[in-house]
């Protein structure tokens, strides 16, 4: 019996967690379309790496805060799905692209707030709304949240609020899209060593030590810790899992 090919769309797949998610999906035989914001070369390097594993991959530019550009993005995507992937639908959408800004509640500006709102929440909301036209019934959506949505680290009030909104949205999407058998879950990583937030988890020894002390498994996260969990949610083994928040933090603040 031949197994039909699946296709995933991973936003922010040029580096960090999105790159690892794309690689883990490819490792389970899923073709992957990644998006990048500005780092085209990194994205193309990920595509080459994925192609070496024997599945197909493509990179497209996307700015998640630019909702006005979404229709053009999906017109391009539709053409690529047909020419490169021989289908008119993808199976999995991973809303991963994001940024982190660290600033005290009292000094957060409206401009900073709006940037986080647009990239992390409004963009995810309307990108997914349009993506649904091209998502296969029976597919899955994974929204990247954060450990920070649950417990406080001073300086992340706006960022964490957007991730809290993403978790609420996830449950509503799961409810409303269940009739199409589309499962929707959120994955909430703890501090993970990427370029996120100016590379604070990767490069700041004091921050790493603080996180390590708060984490049951005694270290900060690495991108390789995260992608496999997302790939699991995009597999048949997770066919009865929806509306869940899965924390992937090594047991932080327990
Ligand atoms: N790392 C952590 O500690 C951590 C913890 C919890 C949750 N998260 C979440 O995990 C996700 C990925 O974070 P990461 O650590 O992998 O960050 P990262 O290494 O900085 O990578 C960010 C990715 O998002 C893309 N991106 C950034 N701004 C964008 C925009 N305006 N529109 C579209 N794409 C954009 C980047 O594209 P370019 O490469 O082209 O710039 C890149 O692919 C984010 O949603 C973040 O909030 C991260």
Coordinates of N, CA and C in Angstrom, one line a residue, residues 107-249:
X107 N 7.5 50.7 31.1 CA 8.1 51.5 30.0 C 7.8 50.9 28.6
X108 N 6.9 50.0 28.5 CA 6.6 49.4 27.2 C 5.8 50.5 26.4
X109 N 6.3 50.7 25.2 CA 5.6 51.8 24.3 C 4.5 51.1 23.5
X110 N 3.6 52.0 23.0 CA 2.5 51.5 22.2 C 3.1 50.9 20.9
X111 N 4.2 51.5 20.4 CA 4.8 50.9 19.2 C 5.4 49.5 19.4
X112 N 6.0 49.3 20.5 CA 6.5 47.9 20.8 C 5.4 47.0 21.0
X113 N 4.3 47.4 21.7 CA 3.2 46.6 21.9 C 2.5 46.2 20.6
X114 N 2.4 47.2 19.7 CA 1.7 46.9 18.4 C 2.6 45.9 17.5
X115 N 3.9 46.1 17.6 CA 4.8 45.2 16.8 C 4.6 43.7 17.3
X116 N 4.6 43.5 18.6 CA 4.4 42.2 19.1 C 3.0 41.7 18.8
X117 N 2.0 42.5 18.9 CA 0.6 42.2 18.6 C 0.5 41.7 17.2
X118 N 1.1 42.5 16.3 CA 0.9 42.2 14.8 C 1.7 41.0 14.4
X119 N 2.9 40.8 14.9 CA 3.7 39.6 14.5 C 3.2 38.4 15.1
X120 N 2.9 38.4 16.4 CA 2.7 37.2 17.2 C 1.2 36.8 17.3
X121 N 0.3 37.8 17.1 CA -1.1 37.4 17.3 C -2.0 37.7 16.1
X122 N -2.1 39.0 15.8 CA -2.9 39.4 14.6 C -2.5 38.6 13.4
X123 N -1.2 38.6 13.2 CA -0.7 37.9 12.0 C -1.0 36.4 12.0
X124 N -0.8 35.8 13.1 CA -1.2 34.4 13.3 C -2.7 34.1 13.0
X125 N -3.5 35.0 13.6 CA -4.9 34.9 13.5 C -5.4 34.9 12.0
X126 N -4.9 36.0 11.3 CA -5.4 36.1 9.9 C -4.7 35.3 8.9
X127 N -3.4 35.0 9.2 CA -2.7 34.0 8.3 C -3.4 32.7 8.3
X128 N -3.7 32.2 9.5 CA -4.4 30.9 9.6 C -5.7 30.9 9.0
X129 N -6.5 32.0 9.2 CA -7.8 32.2 8.5 C -7.7 31.9 7.0
X130 N -6.7 32.6 6.4 CA -6.6 32.4 4.9 C -6.0 31.0 4.6
X131 N -5.1 30.5 5.5 CA -4.4 29.2 5.2 C -5.5 28.1 5.2
X132 N -6.6 28.3 5.9 CA -7.6 27.2 6.0 C -8.1 26.8 4.6
X133 N -8.1 27.8 3.7 CA -8.6 27.4 2.3 C -7.8 26.4 1.7
X134 N -6.5 26.3 2.1 CA -5.5 25.4 1.5 C -5.1 24.2 2.4
X135 N -5.8 24.1 3.6 CA -5.4 23.1 4.5 C -6.3 21.9 4.3
X136 N -5.7 20.7 4.3 CA -6.5 19.5 4.0 C -7.4 19.1 5.2
X137 N -8.6 18.7 5.0 CA -9.4 18.2 6.1 C -8.7 17.0 6.8
X138 N -8.7 16.9 8.1 CA -7.9 15.9 8.7 C -6.5 16.3 9.0
X139 N -6.1 17.5 8.7 CA -4.8 18.0 9.0 C -4.6 18.5 10.4
X140 N -3.5 19.3 10.6 CA -3.2 19.8 11.9 C -2.6 21.1 11.9
X141 N -2.8 21.9 12.9 CA -2.2 23.2 13.1 C -1.5 23.2 14.5
X142 N -0.3 23.7 14.5 CA 0.5 23.8 15.8 C 0.9 25.3 15.9
X143 N 0.4 25.9 17.0 CA 0.8 27.3 17.3 C 1.9 27.4 18.3
X144 N 3.0 28.1 18.1 CA 4.0 28.2 19.0 C 3.6 29.2 20.1
X145 N 3.6 28.8 21.3 CA 3.3 29.7 22.5 C 4.7 29.8 23.2
X146 N 4.6 29.9 24.5 CA 5.8 30.1 25.3 C 5.5 29.7 26.8
X147 N 6.5 29.2 27.4 CA 6.4 29.0 28.9 C 6.0 30.3 29.6
X148 N 6.4 31.4 29.0 CA 6.2 32.7 29.6 C 4.7 33.1 29.7
X149 N 3.9 32.4 28.9 CA 2.4 32.7 29.0 C 1.8 32.2 30.3
X150 N 2.5 31.3 31.0 CA 2.0 30.7 32.2 C 2.6 31.4 33.5
X151 N 3.9 31.7 33.5 CA 4.5 32.2 34.7 C 5.4 33.4 34.4
X152 N 5.5 34.3 35.3 CA 6.1 35.6 35.0 C 7.6 35.6 35.1
X153 N 8.2 36.2 34.1 CA 9.6 36.7 34.1 C 9.5 38.1 33.9
X154 N 9.9 39.0 34.8 CA 9.8 40.4 34.6 C 10.3 40.9 33.2
X155 N 9.6 41.7 32.5 CA 10.1 42.2 31.2 C 9.4 41.6 30.0
X156 N 8.5 40.7 30.2 CA 7.9 40.0 29.1 C 6.3 40.2 29.1
X157 N 5.8 41.2 29.7 CA 4.4 41.3 29.9 C 3.6 41.4 28.5
X158 N 4.2 42.1 27.6 CA 3.5 42.2 26.3 C 3.7 40.9 25.5
X159 N 4.9 40.4 25.4 CA 5.2 39.2 24.7 C 4.3 38.0 25.2
X160 N 4.4 37.9 26.5 CA 3.6 36.8 27.2 C 2.1 36.9 27.0
X161 N 1.6 38.1 27.0 CA 0.2 38.3 26.7 C -0.2 37.9 25.3
X162 N 0.6 38.1 24.4 CA 0.3 37.7 23.0 C 0.3 36.2 22.9
X163 N 1.3 35.5 23.6 CA 1.3 34.1 23.6 C 0.1 33.5 24.4
X164 N -0.3 34.2 25.4 CA -1.6 33.7 26.1 C -2.7 33.8 25.2
X165 N -2.8 34.9 24.4 CA -3.9 35.0 23.4 C -3.8 33.9 22.3
X166 N -2.6 33.5 22.0 CA -2.4 32.4 21.0 C -2.9 31.1 21.6
X167 N -2.7 30.9 22.9 CA -3.2 29.6 23.5 C -4.7 29.6 23.6
X168 N -5.3 30.8 23.9 CA -6.8 30.8 23.9 C -7.3 30.6 22.4
X169 N -6.7 31.2 21.5 CA -7.1 31.1 20.1 C -7.0 29.6 19.7
X170 N -6.0 28.9 20.2 CA -5.8 27.5 19.8 C -7.0 26.7 20.2
X171 N -7.5 26.9 21.4 CA -8.6 26.1 21.9 C -9.9 26.4 21.1
X172 N -10.1 27.7 20.7 CA -11.2 28.0 19.9 C -11.1 27.4 18.5
X173 N -9.9 27.5 17.9 CA -9.7 26.9 16.6 C -10.0 25.4 16.7
X174 N -9.5 24.8 17.7 CA -9.7 23.3 17.8 C -11.2 23.0 17.9
X175 N -12.0 23.8 18.6 CA -13.4 23.6 18.7 C -14.1 23.8 17.3
X176 N -13.7 24.9 16.6 CA -14.4 25.3 15.4 C -14.0 24.5 14.2
X177 N -12.7 24.0 14.2 CA -12.2 23.2 13.1 C -12.3 21.7 13.2
X178 N -12.9 21.3 14.4 CA -13.0 19.9 14.6 C -14.0 19.3 13.6
X179 N -14.9 20.1 13.1 CA -15.9 19.5 12.1 C -15.1 19.1 10.8
X180 N -14.0 19.7 10.6 CA -13.1 19.4 9.4 C -12.0 18.4 9.9
X181 N -12.1 17.9 11.1 CA -11.1 16.9 11.6 C -9.7 17.5 11.6
X182 N -9.7 18.9 11.7 CA -8.4 19.5 11.8 C -8.1 19.7 13.3
X183 N -6.9 19.1 13.7 CA -6.5 19.2 15.2 C -5.7 20.5 15.3
X184 N -5.9 21.2 16.5 CA -5.1 22.4 16.7 C -4.5 22.3 18.1
X185 N -3.2 22.4 18.3 CA -2.6 22.4 19.6 C -1.5 23.5 19.7
X186 N -1.2 23.9 20.9 CA -0.1 24.8 21.0 C 1.1 24.1 21.7
X187 N 2.3 24.5 21.3 CA 3.5 24.0 22.0 C 4.2 25.2 22.6
X188 N 4.5 25.0 23.9 CA 5.0 26.2 24.7 C 6.5 25.8 25.1
X189 N 7.5 26.2 24.4 CA 8.9 26.0 24.8 C 9.2 26.8 26.0
X190 N 10.1 26.3 26.8 CA 10.8 27.1 27.8 C 12.0 27.8 27.1
X191 N 12.8 28.6 27.8 CA 13.9 29.3 27.2 C 14.8 28.3 26.4
X192 N 15.0 28.7 25.1 CA 15.7 27.8 24.2 C 16.8 28.6 23.5
X193 N 17.9 28.0 23.3 CA 19.1 28.7 22.8 C 19.0 28.9 21.3
X194 N 18.4 30.1 20.9 CA 18.3 30.5 19.5 C 18.7 32.0 19.5
X195 N 18.4 32.6 18.4 CA 18.7 34.1 18.2 C 17.6 34.9 18.9
X196 N 16.5 34.2 19.4 CA 15.4 34.9 20.0 C 15.8 35.9 21.1
X197 N 15.1 37.0 21.1 CA 15.3 38.0 22.1 C 16.8 38.5 22.2
X198 N 17.4 38.6 21.0 CA 18.8 39.1 21.0 C 19.8 37.9 21.4
X199 N 19.3 36.7 21.4 CA 20.2 35.6 21.7 C 20.5 35.4 23.2
X200 N 19.5 35.9 24.0 CA 19.8 35.9 25.5 C 20.0 34.5 26.0
X201 N 19.2 33.6 25.6 CA 19.3 32.2 26.1 C 20.6 31.5 25.6
X202 N 21.0 31.9 24.4 CA 22.2 31.3 23.8 C 23.4 31.9 24.3
X203 N 23.5 33.2 24.5 CA 24.7 33.9 24.8 C 25.0 34.4 26.2
X204 N 23.9 34.6 26.9 CA 24.0 35.3 28.2 C 24.2 34.2 29.4
X205 N 25.5 34.1 29.9 CA 25.8 33.1 30.8 C 25.0 33.2 32.1
X206 N 24.7 34.4 32.6 CA 23.9 34.6 33.8 C 22.5 34.2 33.6
X207 N 21.9 34.5 32.4 CA 20.5 34.1 32.1 C 20.4 32.6 32.0
X208 N 21.4 32.0 31.4 CA 21.4 30.5 31.3 C 21.5 29.9 32.7
X209 N 22.3 30.5 33.5 CA 22.5 29.9 34.9 C 21.2 30.0 35.7
X210 N 20.5 31.2 35.5 CA 19.2 31.4 36.2 C 18.2 30.4 35.7
X211 N 18.1 30.2 34.4 CA 17.1 29.2 33.9 C 17.4 27.8 34.3
X212 N 18.7 27.5 34.3 CA 19.1 26.1 34.7 C 18.7 25.8 36.1
X213 N 18.9 26.8 37.0 CA 18.5 26.7 38.4 C 17.0 26.4 38.6
X214 N 16.2 27.0 37.6 CA 14.7 26.9 37.7 C 14.2 25.6 37.0
X215 N 15.0 24.9 36.4 CA 14.6 23.8 35.5 C 14.9 22.4 36.0
X216 N 13.9 21.6 36.1 CA 14.1 20.2 36.7 C 15.2 19.5 36.1
X217 N 15.3 19.5 34.7 CA 16.3 18.7 34.0 C 17.6 19.4 33.9
X218 N 17.7 20.6 34.6 CA 19.0 21.2 34.8 C 19.8 21.8 33.6
X219 N 19.1 22.3 32.7 CA 19.8 23.0 31.6 C 18.8 23.9 30.8
X220 N 19.3 24.7 29.9 CA 18.3 25.5 29.0 C 18.0 24.5 27.9
X221 N 16.9 24.9 27.1 CA 16.5 24.1 26.0 C 17.4 24.4 24.8
X222 N 17.5 23.4 23.9 CA 18.1 23.5 22.6 C 17.1 23.3 21.5
X223 N 17.2 23.9 20.3 CA 16.2 23.8 19.3 C 15.9 22.3 19.0
X224 N 16.9 21.4 19.1 CA 16.6 20.0 18.8 C 15.7 19.4 19.9
X225 N 15.4 20.1 21.0 CA 14.5 19.5 22.0 C 13.0 19.8 21.6
X226 N 12.8 20.7 20.6 CA 11.4 21.2 20.4 C 10.8 20.5 19.1
X227 N 11.6 20.5 18.0 CA 11.0 20.1 16.7 C 10.3 18.7 16.8
X228 N 10.8 17.8 17.5 CA 10.2 16.4 17.5 C 8.8 16.4 18.1
X229 N 8.6 17.3 19.1 CA 7.3 17.4 19.7 C 6.3 17.9 18.7
X230 N 6.7 18.9 17.9 CA 5.8 19.5 16.9 C 5.5 18.4 15.8
X231 N 6.6 17.7 15.5 CA 6.4 16.6 14.4 C 5.5 15.6 14.9
X232 N 5.6 15.2 16.2 CA 4.7 14.2 16.8 C 3.2 14.7 16.6
X233 N 3.0 16.0 16.9 CA 1.6 16.5 16.8 C 1.1 16.5 15.3
X234 N 2.1 16.4 14.4 CA 1.7 16.3 13.0 C 1.9 14.9 12.5
X235 N 1.5 14.0 13.3 CA 1.6 12.5 12.9 C 0.4 11.8 13.3
X236 N 0.2 10.6 12.8 CA -1.0 9.9 13.1 C -1.1 9.5 14.6
X237 N 0.1 9.4 15.2 CA 0.2 9.0 16.6 C -0.6 10.0 17.5
X238 N -0.7 11.2 17.0 CA -1.4 12.3 17.7 C -2.8 12.5 17.2
X239 N -3.4 11.5 16.6 CA -4.7 11.8 15.9 C -5.8 12.1 16.9
X240 N -5.7 11.8 18.2 CA -6.7 12.0 19.2 C -6.3 13.2 20.1
X241 N -5.3 14.0 19.7 CA -4.8 15.1 20.5 C -5.2 16.4 19.9
X242 N -6.1 17.1 20.5 CA -6.4 18.5 20.0 C -6.8 19.4 21.2
X243 N -6.6 20.7 21.0 CA -6.9 21.7 22.0 C -6.0 21.7 23.2
X244 N -4.8 21.1 23.0 CA -3.9 21.0 24.1 C -2.8 22.0 24.1
X245 N -2.3 22.3 25.2 CA -1.0 23.1 25.4 C 0.0 22.2 25.9
X246 N 1.1 22.0 25.1 CA 2.1 21.0 25.5 C 3.4 21.9 25.8
X247 N 3.8 21.9 27.1 CA 5.0 22.6 27.5 C 6.2 21.8 27.2
X248 N 7.2 22.4 26.7 CA 8.5 21.7 26.4 C 9.6 22.5 26.9
X249 N 9.8 22.4 28.3 CA 10.7 23.3 29.0 C 11.6 22.6 29.9

